[in-house]
Amino acid sequence: MPDERPLISRVGFGSGTMIAQGYGQVDEDAARGAVEAAYRAGVRFYDTAHFYGSGRSEAIVGEILQGRRDQVRLCTKGGVRYTDPTNLLTLVCDSSYDALRRFMEESLTRLRTDHVDVYLLHQFDPALTPEQQMENLQRLKDEGLARDVGFCNFGAEASRRALATGIPTAVEYSFSLLDHRYLHELSDAGARGALRITYGSFVHGLLSENFAEDHEFEPDDWRGRSRREGRSGTSGNVFFAGDAFAANVAIARRLRAVADSLGISLAAFVLALTVRRPYSDVALFGSRTAAEVEDGLRGLPLALDYATLARAGEILASANRPAENLLGL
């Protein structure tokens, strides 16, 4: 059995689902337990953002990791905010230097640190060129507030221009067993030596929860709105809208049968497969409780034989992956 340390070094705790708006009711005590469980299991990379839970995600991460700062890498994101925190459709971008400086100061206060290891623009700001946005990040780096800087969710042209400045040393994109839309952007960043972070390993719960085709989401859960209304501005909605939800539930059910034969959960199997893919340096996994963290990491030490990988590959080959890049310029 291989040592799980090399694999656990390739996963990071994604704190968006534990506390962010749009995923139903939030239990902050459970969220604290999730961060603590991740640390005790050996996870040392933590990804959060200024607008997750209107700052509550950063505050919880900072609280639990206080006193452990020199043992972890902290990644947070800025440049976006909600004009109305109760309405996910009121998201606005502002990557001006003054705005980023304010975002950064607030994030550092909540994270209880004087710098972050990675600071990313959360989305492309159409009011500024990619070059201007990178220059604003460079100023934060020059001030010692971030060691690595970069961006999330830039489209192909914006990514190309941003990387050409030589400033970004990290990028973050959606990637999963069902989502290969940004392989080119990840490959380009990797070729330049940038840290490649990927989110959405569980496809917003599709590859971790036990959904039925007629599942009813909570009223404030964006996944339910995507099912009802189609596109709603959220990059993950392509997996929930229309016929996609039922098709992906069927894929998950077949993968769960393989996981059952290994004695692990679907989430554990999916994360074990994901970190073995060569497209990221850190694959984020989102969990809302300590039990979910422990369960999700359980597959990392397993040796997955050829037959198991072939079965998974056959199932995933039938998936109708989205081709449309919905993000950025």
Short mmCIF file of C-alpha atoms in Angstrom, two decimals:
data_model
loop_
_atom_site.label_atom_id
_atom_site.label_comp_id
_atom_site.label_asym_id
_atom_site.label_seq_id
_atom_site.Cartn_x
_atom_site.Cartn_y
_atom_site.Cartn_z
CA MET A 1 0.00 0.00 0.00
CA PRO A 2 1.54 3.35 -0.97
CA ASP A 3 2.25 6.03 1.61
CA GLU A 4 -0.67 8.46 1.58
CA ARG A 5 1.53 11.47 2.38
CA PRO A 6 2.43 12.24 -1.25
CA LEU A 7 -1.24 12.15 -2.19
CA ILE A 8 -2.49 14.15 0.76
CA SER A 9 0.01 16.84 -0.17
CA ARG A 10 -1.91 17.15 -3.45
CA VAL A 11 -5.27 17.92 -1.85
CA GLY A 12 -6.48 21.13 -0.29
CA PHE A 13 -9.45 22.03 1.86
CA GLY A 14 -11.95 24.11 -0.10
CA SER A 15 -14.03 26.20 2.28
CA GLY A 16 -16.60 27.49 -0.20
CA THR A 17 -19.26 24.86 0.38
CA MET A 18 -18.88 24.80 4.17
CA ILE A 19 -20.02 28.37 4.70
CA ALA A 20 -20.68 30.16 1.39
CA GLN A 21 -24.03 31.50 0.31
CA GLY A 22 -26.10 29.31 -1.92
CA TYR A 23 -25.68 25.80 -0.49
CA GLY A 24 -28.55 25.75 1.97
CA GLN A 25 -28.37 26.07 5.74
CA VAL A 26 -24.97 26.65 7.35
CA ASP A 27 -23.74 25.13 10.63
CA GLU A 28 -20.71 27.14 11.75
CA ASP A 29 -19.76 24.72 14.53
CA ALA A 30 -19.73 21.88 12.00
CA ALA A 31 -17.61 24.04 9.70
CA ARG A 32 -15.08 24.58 12.47
CA GLY A 33 -14.97 20.85 13.00
CA ALA A 34 -14.37 20.29 9.29
CA VAL A 35 -11.34 22.61 9.21
CA GLU A 36 -9.94 21.00 12.36
CA ALA A 37 -10.45 17.50 10.97
CA ALA A 38 -8.66 18.42 7.75
CA TYR A 39 -5.66 19.72 9.67
CA ARG A 40 -5.48 16.64 11.90
CA ALA A 41 -5.61 14.42 8.81
CA GLY A 42 -2.57 16.14 7.35
CA VAL A 43 -4.13 18.62 4.92
CA ARG A 44 -1.94 21.72 4.78
CA PHE A 45 -3.46 23.80 1.97
CA TYR A 46 -6.57 25.87 2.73
CA ASP A 47 -8.53 27.78 0.11
CA THR A 48 -11.08 30.43 1.01
CA ALA A 49 -12.34 33.76 -0.31
CA HIS A 50 -13.36 37.23 0.81
CA PHE A 51 -16.98 36.74 -0.21
CA TYR A 52 -17.60 33.19 1.04
CA GLY A 53 -20.25 33.71 3.64
CA SER A 54 -19.53 37.47 3.60
CA GLY A 55 -16.22 36.80 5.33
CA ARG A 56 -17.33 34.03 7.69
CA SER A 57 -15.35 31.38 5.84
CA GLU A 58 -12.09 33.29 6.25
CA ALA A 59 -12.89 33.99 9.89
CA ILE A 60 -13.44 30.31 10.67
CA VAL A 61 -10.31 29.22 8.82
CA GLY A 62 -8.30 31.88 10.64
CA GLU A 63 -9.74 30.87 14.00
CA ILE A 64 -9.00 27.16 13.67
CA LEU A 65 -5.54 27.59 12.13
CA GLN A 66 -4.39 30.26 14.58
CA GLY A 67 -1.08 29.13 16.06
CA ARG A 68 -0.47 26.81 13.12
CA ARG A 69 0.24 29.48 10.53
CA ASP A 70 3.80 28.35 9.81
CA GLN A 71 2.55 24.82 9.07
CA VAL A 72 -0.09 25.66 6.46
CA ARG A 73 -0.51 27.46 3.15
CA LEU A 74 -3.38 29.92 3.00
CA CYS A 75 -5.03 30.88 -0.28
CA THR A 76 -7.73 33.49 -0.46
CA LYS A 77 -9.39 35.45 -3.22
CA GLY A 78 -10.66 38.98 -3.74
CA GLY A 79 -12.01 41.31 -6.35
CA VAL A 80 -15.68 40.36 -6.12
CA ARG A 81 -18.49 41.16 -3.74
CA TYR A 82 -22.25 40.98 -3.48
CA THR A 83 -24.21 44.21 -3.41
CA ASP A 84 -26.87 42.11 -1.68
CA PRO A 85 -25.38 39.13 0.22
CA THR A 86 -28.75 37.37 0.15
CA ASN A 87 -28.88 37.41 -3.65
CA LEU A 88 -26.22 35.50 -5.59
CA LEU A 89 -27.12 37.37 -8.75
CA THR A 90 -25.82 40.69 -7.37
CA LEU A 91 -22.16 39.74 -7.74
CA VAL A 92 -19.96 42.59 -8.99
CA CYS A 93 -16.25 42.68 -9.83
CA ASP A 94 -13.71 45.30 -8.76
CA SER A 95 -10.03 44.52 -9.27
CA SER A 96 -8.79 48.09 -8.96
CA TYR A 97 -5.78 48.44 -6.68
CA ASP A 98 -7.71 50.39 -4.04
CA ALA A 99 -10.44 47.75 -3.93
CA LEU A 100 -7.97 44.87 -3.78
CA ARG A 101 -6.07 46.60 -0.99
CA ARG A 102 -9.28 46.86 1.03
CA PHE A 103 -10.22 43.25 0.27
CA MET A 104 -6.75 42.14 1.32
CA GLU A 105 -6.74 44.07 4.59
CA GLU A 106 -10.10 42.64 5.57
CA SER A 107 -9.05 39.11 4.60
CA LEU A 108 -5.82 39.30 6.60
CA THR A 109 -7.71 40.48 9.67
CA ARG A 110 -10.13 37.57 9.45
CA LEU A 111 -7.38 35.05 8.70
CA ARG A 112 -5.30 36.38 11.63
CA THR A 113 -2.12 36.72 9.62
CA ASP A 114 0.04 39.42 8.04
CA HIS A 115 0.24 37.75 4.62
CA VAL A 116 -1.26 34.96 2.57
CA ASP A 117 0.63 32.37 0.59
CA VAL A 118 -1.60 32.68 -2.47
CA TYR A 119 -3.83 35.61 -3.44
CA LEU A 120 -6.10 35.29 -6.47
CA LEU A 121 -8.55 37.45 -8.36
CA HIS A 122 -11.81 35.57 -8.03
CA GLN A 123 -13.13 36.51 -11.47
CA PHE A 124 -12.19 38.60 -14.45
CA ASP A 125 -13.05 42.28 -14.07
CA PRO A 126 -14.32 43.56 -17.44
CA ALA A 127 -13.58 47.15 -16.43
CA LEU A 128 -9.82 46.51 -16.55
CA THR A 129 -7.48 44.79 -18.96
CA PRO A 130 -5.83 41.54 -17.89
CA GLU A 131 -2.52 43.40 -17.78
CA GLN A 132 -3.87 46.09 -15.46
CA GLN A 133 -5.32 43.48 -13.12
CA MET A 134 -1.98 41.67 -12.94
CA GLU A 135 -0.16 44.93 -12.22
CA ASN A 136 -2.49 45.55 -9.28
CA LEU A 137 -1.72 42.09 -7.92
CA GLN A 138 2.00 42.75 -8.32
CA ARG A 139 1.68 45.80 -6.10
CA LEU A 140 0.19 43.63 -3.34
CA LYS A 141 3.01 41.15 -3.76
CA ASP A 142 5.62 43.90 -3.66
CA GLU A 143 4.12 45.06 -0.37
CA GLY A 144 4.71 41.60 1.10
CA LEU A 145 1.02 40.82 1.49
CA ALA A 146 1.10 37.72 -0.74
CA ARG A 147 3.84 35.33 -1.78
CA ASP A 148 2.12 34.06 -4.92
CA VAL A 149 -0.53 35.90 -6.93
CA GLY A 150 -2.75 34.95 -9.82
CA PHE A 151 -6.34 34.49 -10.89
CA CYS A 152 -9.37 32.20 -10.98
CA ASN A 153 -11.90 31.68 -13.70
CA PHE A 154 -10.34 33.74 -16.49
CA GLY A 155 -11.40 32.76 -19.98
CA ALA A 156 -8.88 31.62 -22.56
CA GLU A 157 -7.87 35.02 -23.97
CA ALA A 158 -7.75 36.76 -20.59
CA SER A 159 -5.70 33.88 -19.18
CA ARG A 160 -3.25 34.01 -22.08
CA ARG A 161 -2.72 37.75 -21.71
CA ALA A 162 -2.43 37.60 -17.93
CA LEU A 163 0.13 34.81 -18.02
CA ALA A 164 2.12 36.63 -20.71
CA THR A 165 2.87 39.41 -18.19
CA GLY A 166 4.97 36.96 -16.19
CA ILE A 167 3.25 38.10 -12.98
CA PRO A 168 0.87 35.22 -12.11
CA THR A 169 2.45 32.36 -10.19
CA ALA A 170 -0.84 30.59 -9.41
CA VAL A 171 -4.16 29.91 -11.12
CA GLU A 172 -7.38 28.24 -10.02
CA TYR A 173 -9.98 26.62 -12.27
CA SER A 174 -12.87 24.21 -12.10
CA PHE A 175 -11.77 20.65 -12.84
CA SER A 176 -13.26 17.28 -12.02
CA LEU A 177 -13.91 13.86 -13.49
CA LEU A 178 -16.87 15.49 -15.26
CA ASP A 179 -15.39 18.91 -16.03
CA HIS A 180 -12.48 19.26 -18.44
CA ARG A 181 -13.36 22.70 -19.83
CA TYR A 182 -10.21 24.44 -18.64
CA LEU A 183 -7.48 21.92 -19.41
CA HIS A 184 -5.85 24.31 -21.89
CA GLU A 185 -5.65 27.12 -19.34
CA LEU A 186 -4.31 24.73 -16.68
CA SER A 187 -1.74 23.33 -19.10
CA ASP A 188 -0.59 26.80 -20.16
CA ALA A 189 -0.16 27.88 -16.55
CA GLY A 190 1.67 24.67 -15.67
CA ALA A 191 4.07 25.12 -18.59
CA ARG A 192 5.00 28.50 -17.10
CA GLY A 193 5.64 26.98 -13.69
CA ALA A 194 2.52 28.37 -12.02
CA LEU A 195 0.81 26.54 -9.17
CA ARG A 196 -2.35 24.89 -10.54
CA ILE A 197 -5.24 24.73 -8.09
CA THR A 198 -8.49 23.06 -9.09
CA TYR A 199 -11.88 23.26 -7.42
CA GLY A 200 -15.14 21.36 -7.86
CA SER A 201 -13.70 17.88 -7.35
CA PHE A 202 -17.11 16.65 -6.19
CA VAL A 203 -18.97 18.70 -8.86
CA HIS A 204 -20.90 20.69 -6.25
CA GLY A 205 -22.08 17.49 -4.55
CA LEU A 206 -23.00 15.46 -7.62
CA LEU A 207 -20.05 13.12 -7.03
CA SER A 208 -20.24 13.01 -3.25
CA GLU A 209 -23.88 13.15 -2.19
CA ASN A 210 -26.51 10.48 -2.81
CA PHE A 211 -28.92 12.42 -4.99
CA ALA A 212 -31.98 10.95 -6.65
CA GLU A 213 -33.18 12.26 -10.00
CA ASP A 214 -36.14 13.98 -8.31
CA HIS A 215 -34.11 15.53 -5.48
CA GLU A 216 -35.54 18.78 -4.12
CA PHE A 217 -32.96 21.34 -3.03
CA GLU A 218 -33.49 23.91 -0.30
CA PRO A 219 -35.03 27.18 -1.53
CA ASP A 220 -31.78 29.15 -1.12
CA ASP A 221 -29.62 26.52 -2.82
CA TRP A 222 -28.38 27.71 -6.25
CA ARG A 223 -28.33 24.13 -7.55
CA GLY A 224 -32.11 23.97 -7.29
CA ARG A 225 -32.46 27.27 -9.12
CA SER A 226 -30.24 25.92 -11.89
CA ARG A 227 -32.50 22.90 -12.22
CA ARG A 228 -35.58 25.09 -12.45
CA GLU A 229 -34.31 27.99 -14.53
CA GLY A 230 -31.23 26.79 -16.41
CA ARG A 231 -28.28 29.15 -16.52
CA SER A 232 -28.07 31.51 -13.59
CA GLY A 233 -24.55 32.86 -13.83
CA THR A 234 -22.92 30.11 -11.78
CA SER A 235 -20.27 28.07 -13.59
CA GLY A 236 -21.47 24.83 -12.07
CA ASN A 237 -25.03 25.19 -13.31
CA VAL A 238 -24.22 23.28 -16.51
CA PHE A 239 -24.24 20.11 -14.39
CA PHE A 240 -27.65 20.71 -12.82
CA ALA A 241 -29.76 22.36 -15.51
CA GLY A 242 -32.17 20.50 -17.77
CA ASP A 243 -31.40 16.85 -18.45
CA ALA A 244 -27.83 17.16 -17.18
CA PHE A 245 -28.77 16.55 -13.55
CA ALA A 246 -30.40 13.16 -14.12
CA ALA A 247 -27.59 12.07 -16.44
CA ASN A 248 -24.94 12.98 -13.86
CA VAL A 249 -26.86 11.28 -11.05
CA ALA A 250 -26.78 8.11 -13.18
CA ILE A 251 -23.00 8.46 -13.64
CA ALA A 252 -22.58 8.91 -9.89
CA ARG A 253 -24.67 5.82 -9.19
CA ARG A 254 -22.43 3.68 -11.41
CA LEU A 255 -19.27 5.07 -9.81
CA ARG A 256 -20.74 4.42 -6.37
CA ALA A 257 -21.09 0.75 -7.25
CA VAL A 258 -17.34 0.59 -7.94
CA ALA A 259 -16.61 2.44 -4.69
CA ASP A 260 -18.82 -0.01 -2.80
CA SER A 261 -16.75 -2.90 -4.12
CA LEU A 262 -13.66 -1.23 -2.61
CA GLY A 263 -15.36 -0.62 0.72
CA ILE A 264 -15.21 3.18 0.44
CA SER A 265 -17.70 5.95 -0.27
CA LEU A 266 -18.29 7.60 -3.61
CA ALA A 267 -16.62 10.79 -2.33
CA ALA A 268 -13.50 8.89 -1.25
CA PHE A 269 -13.29 7.11 -4.60
CA VAL A 270 -13.77 10.31 -6.60
CA LEU A 271 -11.11 12.23 -4.66
CA ALA A 272 -8.66 9.32 -4.98
CA LEU A 273 -9.17 9.32 -8.73
CA THR A 274 -8.97 13.10 -9.02
CA VAL A 275 -5.62 13.55 -7.26
CA ARG A 276 -4.11 10.91 -9.54
CA ARG A 277 -4.84 13.07 -12.58
CA PRO A 278 -1.93 15.23 -13.84
CA TYR A 279 -3.86 18.45 -14.36
CA SER A 280 -3.47 20.07 -10.94
CA ASP A 281 -0.93 20.53 -8.18
CA VAL A 282 -3.61 20.98 -5.51
CA ALA A 283 -7.09 19.50 -5.93
CA LEU A 284 -9.54 21.12 -3.54
CA PHE A 285 -12.28 19.12 -1.84
CA GLY A 286 -15.23 20.74 -0.12
CA SER A 287 -16.68 19.35 3.10
CA ARG A 288 -19.08 20.75 5.67
CA THR A 289 -18.44 18.43 8.62
CA ALA A 290 -15.56 16.55 10.21
CA ALA A 291 -17.15 13.26 9.21
CA GLU A 292 -17.24 14.33 5.56
CA VAL A 293 -13.56 15.29 5.68
CA GLU A 294 -12.52 11.98 7.20
CA ASP A 295 -14.65 10.05 4.74
CA GLY A 296 -13.41 11.95 1.69
CA LEU A 297 -9.75 11.33 2.51
CA ARG A 298 -10.21 7.63 3.17
CA GLY A 299 -9.47 6.57 -0.39
CA LEU A 300 -6.07 8.24 -0.70
CA PRO A 301 -3.98 5.35 0.68
CA LEU A 302 -5.68 2.74 -1.52
CA ALA A 303 -3.85 1.10 -4.40
CA LEU A 304 -6.28 1.31 -7.33
CA ASP A 305 -5.57 -1.56 -9.71
CA TYR A 306 -5.89 -1.48 -13.49
CA ALA A 307 -9.27 -3.19 -13.49
CA THR A 308 -10.73 -0.60 -11.11
CA LEU A 309 -9.34 2.30 -13.11
CA ALA A 310 -10.62 0.75 -16.33
CA ARG A 311 -14.14 0.40 -14.88
CA ALA A 312 -14.11 4.02 -13.78
CA GLY A 313 -12.80 5.12 -17.16
CA GLU A 314 -15.54 3.25 -18.98
CA ILE A 315 -18.21 4.90 -16.85
CA LEU A 316 -16.76 8.37 -17.30
CA ALA A 317 -16.41 7.88 -21.05
CA SER A 318 -20.20 7.92 -21.25
CA ALA A 319 -20.46 11.27 -19.44
CA ASN A 320 -21.75 14.22 -21.43
CA ARG A 321 -19.14 16.75 -20.32
CA PRO A 322 -19.86 20.44 -20.92
CA ALA A 323 -17.78 21.97 -23.69
CA GLU A 324 -18.78 25.58 -23.22
CA ASN A 325 -16.41 27.87 -21.32
CA LEU A 326 -18.69 30.19 -19.37
CA LEU A 327 -16.09 32.16 -17.48
CA GLY A 328 -14.25 35.39 -18.08
CA LEU A 329 -13.32 37.15 -21.29
#
